[in-house]
Amino acid sequence: MSNEVESAAASHARLVEQRWDGLETRVSSKLAQIAGLDRGREAQLLAQAANAKTATQRVHWLRKGAQAISDAVAPLAACRKGCSHCCSISVVIPRAEALVIAKETSRKLNAAAGFEVDFEGNVIDRVREEMTQKYQGQPCVFLESGQCQIYEHRPLACRLLLNLDEDDLLCQLVPNAGPPRVPYLNSRAHEVRALLAFGNQQYDDIRAWFRH
Ligand code: SF4
């Protein structure tokens, strides 16, 4: 490792440590505000997703549900237009959603991609961990000049990743500084319900489903 990289990583690590000092309390206060929000609309949209007859309709309702969360949380989140750090971490999506994105964007799907995932055996957590290690720092295939080229069609995983800090410091990927530790909104409940709406099927990272 060059001295320059080493010193950039060390100075980033110091800033991160300072930022985490008291951060959990600040985030808890935001979570308390979020807990007080009316989530009725989101629940309604998820119910519509669960009853959808086709994957395209299901994705449509799940996107609306994700938007309802994101609109409600936006004033408390660090995420801003033009920020794209989270486009260089893993983005795991089910085959059904990848197929919808392929159709909407006229992009070819890599038929060889995909791992079988069993929710009951928590295999999804193992797949995520493996994908995190494999794709950390690799820009998404749809990221060009810092912009998402399929923004209207982006996966649910992208729509639901919200950083509850004040700015993007903790999202920054700094060489040799290790994986970022970010106080993301725990949108896991929504995500799990969304994934369950697709059921046990194949999952993979967006970079595996779609190639450059
Ligand atoms: S699909 Fe778009 S928003 Fe999602 S990771 Fe790729 S470039 Fe970023």
Coordinates of C-alpha atoms and ligand atoms in Angstrom, one line a residue:
M1 CA 0.0 0.0 0.0
S2 CA 1.4 3.4 -0.9
N3 CA 2.0 6.0 1.8
E4 CA -0.6 8.3 0.2
V5 CA -3.3 5.6 0.2
E6 CA -2.4 4.6 3.7
S7 CA -2.6 8.1 5.1
A8 CA -6.0 8.8 3.2
A9 CA -7.4 5.6 4.7
A10 CA -6.1 6.6 8.2
S11 CA -7.5 10.1 8.0
H12 CA -10.9 8.8 6.8
A13 CA -11.0 6.3 9.6
R14 CA -10.4 9.1 12.1
L15 CA -13.3 11.1 10.6
V16 CA -15.5 8.1 10.7
E17 CA -14.7 7.4 14.4
Q18 CA -15.5 11.0 15.3
R19 CA -18.8 10.8 13.4
W20 CA -19.9 7.7 15.2
D21 CA -19.3 9.4 18.5
G22 CA -23.0 10.1 19.6
L23 CA -24.4 9.0 16.2
E24 CA -26.5 6.2 17.6
T25 CA -28.3 8.7 19.9
R26 CA -29.0 11.0 17.0
V27 CA -30.2 8.2 14.8
S28 CA -32.4 6.8 17.6
S29 CA -34.1 10.2 17.7
K30 CA -34.8 10.1 14.0
L31 CA -36.0 6.5 14.3
A32 CA -38.5 7.7 17.0
Q33 CA -39.8 10.3 14.6
I34 CA -40.1 7.7 11.8
A35 CA -41.9 5.3 14.2
G36 CA -44.5 8.0 14.7
L37 CA -45.2 8.4 11.0
D38 CA -48.5 7.1 9.6
R39 CA -47.4 4.0 7.5
G40 CA -50.9 3.1 6.4
R41 CA -50.3 4.0 2.8
E42 CA -47.2 1.8 2.7
A43 CA -49.1 -1.1 4.2
Q44 CA -51.9 -0.7 1.6
L45 CA -49.4 -0.7 -1.3
L46 CA -47.7 -3.8 0.0
A47 CA -51.0 -5.6 0.3
Q48 CA -51.7 -4.6 -3.4
A49 CA -48.3 -6.1 -4.2
A50 CA -49.1 -9.3 -2.5
N51 CA -52.3 -9.7 -4.5
A52 CA -50.7 -8.7 -7.8
K53 CA -51.3 -11.2 -10.6
T54 CA -48.0 -10.7 -12.5
A55 CA -44.4 -9.9 -11.6
T56 CA -44.7 -6.6 -13.5
Q57 CA -47.7 -5.5 -11.4
R58 CA -46.0 -6.7 -8.2
V59 CA -42.9 -4.7 -9.0
H60 CA -45.1 -1.7 -9.7
W61 CA -46.8 -1.8 -6.3
L62 CA -43.6 -2.5 -4.4
R63 CA -41.9 0.5 -6.1
K64 CA -44.8 2.6 -4.9
G65 CA -44.5 1.2 -1.4
A66 CA -40.7 2.0 -1.4
Q67 CA -41.5 5.5 -2.7
A68 CA -43.9 6.0 0.2
I69 CA -41.1 5.1 2.7
S70 CA -38.5 7.2 0.9
D71 CA -40.8 10.3 0.7
A72 CA -41.6 10.0 4.4
V73 CA -38.0 9.6 5.5
A74 CA -36.3 11.9 3.0
P75 CA -36.3 15.0 5.3
L76 CA -34.3 12.9 7.9
A77 CA -31.9 11.2 5.5
A78 CA -28.5 12.2 4.2
C79 CA -29.3 10.9 0.7
R80 CA -29.2 13.6 -2.0
K81 CA -29.7 13.7 -5.8
G82 CA -26.3 13.1 -7.5
C83 CA -24.9 11.1 -4.6
S84 CA -23.9 7.6 -5.9
H85 CA -21.6 5.9 -3.3
C86 CA -24.2 3.1 -2.8
C87 CA -24.0 2.3 -6.5
S88 CA -20.6 0.7 -5.8
I89 CA -21.8 -1.7 -3.2
S90 CA -23.7 -5.0 -3.8
V91 CA -27.3 -4.8 -5.1
V92 CA -29.0 -8.2 -4.7
I93 CA -32.2 -8.6 -6.6
P94 CA -34.5 -11.5 -7.5
R95 CA -34.8 -12.9 -11.0
A96 CA -38.4 -11.8 -11.3
E97 CA -37.4 -8.2 -10.7
A98 CA -34.4 -8.5 -12.9
L99 CA -36.7 -9.7 -15.7
V100 CA -39.0 -6.7 -15.3
I101 CA -36.0 -4.3 -15.4
A102 CA -34.7 -6.1 -18.5
K103 CA -38.0 -5.7 -20.3
E104 CA -38.4 -2.1 -19.3
T105 CA -34.9 -1.1 -20.3
S106 CA -34.5 -3.4 -23.3
R107 CA -31.3 -4.8 -21.6
K108 CA -30.3 -8.4 -22.1
L109 CA -30.5 -10.5 -18.9
N110 CA -27.6 -12.9 -18.3
A111 CA -29.6 -16.2 -18.1
A112 CA -26.6 -17.9 -16.4
A113 CA -26.8 -15.7 -13.3
G114 CA -28.7 -16.5 -10.1
F115 CA -28.4 -18.4 -6.9
E116 CA -31.3 -20.4 -5.4
V117 CA -32.4 -18.7 -2.2
D118 CA -34.2 -20.3 0.6
F119 CA -35.7 -17.7 3.1
E120 CA -36.4 -20.3 5.8
G121 CA -32.7 -21.3 5.9
N122 CA -31.7 -17.6 5.9
V123 CA -29.6 -18.3 2.8
I124 CA -30.5 -14.7 1.7
D125 CA -28.2 -13.4 4.4
R126 CA -25.3 -15.6 3.3
V127 CA -25.8 -14.5 -0.3
R128 CA -25.8 -10.9 0.7
E129 CA -22.6 -11.3 2.7
E130 CA -20.9 -13.1 -0.3
M131 CA -22.1 -10.4 -2.7
T132 CA -20.9 -7.7 -0.4
Q133 CA -17.4 -9.1 -0.4
K134 CA -17.4 -9.7 -4.2
Y135 CA -18.8 -6.4 -5.4
Q136 CA -17.7 -3.8 -2.9
G137 CA -16.1 -0.9 -4.8
Q138 CA -17.3 -2.1 -8.2
P139 CA -19.6 0.5 -9.9
C140 CA -23.0 -0.8 -11.0
V141 CA -23.3 -1.5 -14.7
F142 CA -26.0 1.2 -14.9
L143 CA -23.9 4.0 -13.3
E144 CA -22.5 6.4 -15.8
S145 CA -20.8 9.7 -14.9
G146 CA -22.2 9.4 -11.4
Q147 CA -25.8 9.1 -12.7
C148 CA -28.1 6.1 -12.7
Q149 CA -29.1 5.4 -16.3
I150 CA -32.2 3.5 -15.4
Y151 CA -33.4 5.7 -12.5
E152 CA -37.1 5.1 -13.2
H153 CA -36.6 1.4 -13.3
R154 CA -33.9 1.0 -10.6
P155 CA -34.3 -2.0 -8.2
L156 CA -36.2 -1.9 -4.9
A157 CA -32.9 -2.5 -3.1
C158 CA -31.7 0.9 -4.4
R159 CA -34.9 2.7 -3.5
L160 CA -34.8 1.4 0.1
L161 CA -31.3 2.2 1.1
L162 CA -31.5 5.4 3.1
N163 CA -28.7 6.8 5.3
L164 CA -29.9 8.4 8.5
D165 CA -26.8 10.5 9.0
E166 CA -26.5 14.2 8.1
D167 CA -24.2 13.8 5.0
D168 CA -22.4 11.1 2.9
L169 CA -19.2 10.8 5.0
L170 CA -20.0 7.3 6.2
C171 CA -21.0 6.1 2.7
Q172 CA -17.7 7.0 1.1
L173 CA -15.7 4.1 -0.2
V174 CA -12.1 4.8 0.6
P175 CA -9.4 2.3 -0.6
N176 CA -8.1 0.2 2.2
A177 CA -10.4 1.8 4.8
G178 CA -12.6 -1.3 5.0
P179 CA -16.3 -1.7 4.3
P180 CA -18.4 1.4 5.2
R181 CA -20.5 1.3 8.3
V182 CA -23.6 3.3 7.6
P183 CA -26.6 3.9 9.8
Y184 CA -29.1 2.9 7.1
L185 CA -32.8 3.0 7.8
N186 CA -33.9 -0.5 8.8
S187 CA -36.2 -0.9 5.8
R188 CA -35.6 -4.6 6.2
A189 CA -39.2 -5.2 7.2
H190 CA -40.4 -3.7 3.9
E191 CA -37.7 -5.4 2.0
V192 CA -38.4 -8.8 3.5
R193 CA -42.1 -8.5 2.7
A194 CA -41.2 -7.4 -0.8
L195 CA -38.9 -10.4 -1.2
L196 CA -41.4 -12.7 0.2
A197 CA -43.9 -11.4 -2.4
F198 CA -41.4 -12.9 -5.0
G199 CA -41.0 -16.1 -3.0
N200 CA -38.1 -18.5 -3.0
Q201 CA -36.3 -18.1 -6.3
Q202 CA -33.0 -17.1 -7.8
Y203 CA -31.2 -14.0 -6.6
D204 CA -28.0 -12.4 -7.7
D205 CA -26.2 -9.0 -7.9
I206 CA -27.3 -6.6 -10.5
R207 CA -23.8 -6.8 -12.1
A208 CA -24.3 -10.5 -12.6
W209 CA -27.8 -10.2 -14.1
F210 CA -26.7 -7.4 -16.5
R211 CA -23.3 -7.1 -18.1
H212 CA -21.6 -4.1 -19.6
Ligands
SF4_1 S1 -29.4 0.6 -10.6 FE1 -29.0 2.8 -10.6 S2 -29.3 3.4 -8.4 FE2 -29.1 1.2 -8.4 S3 -27.0 0.8 -8.0 FE3 -27.2 0.8 -10.3 S4 -26.8 2.9 -10.9 FE4 -27.1 2.9 -8.7

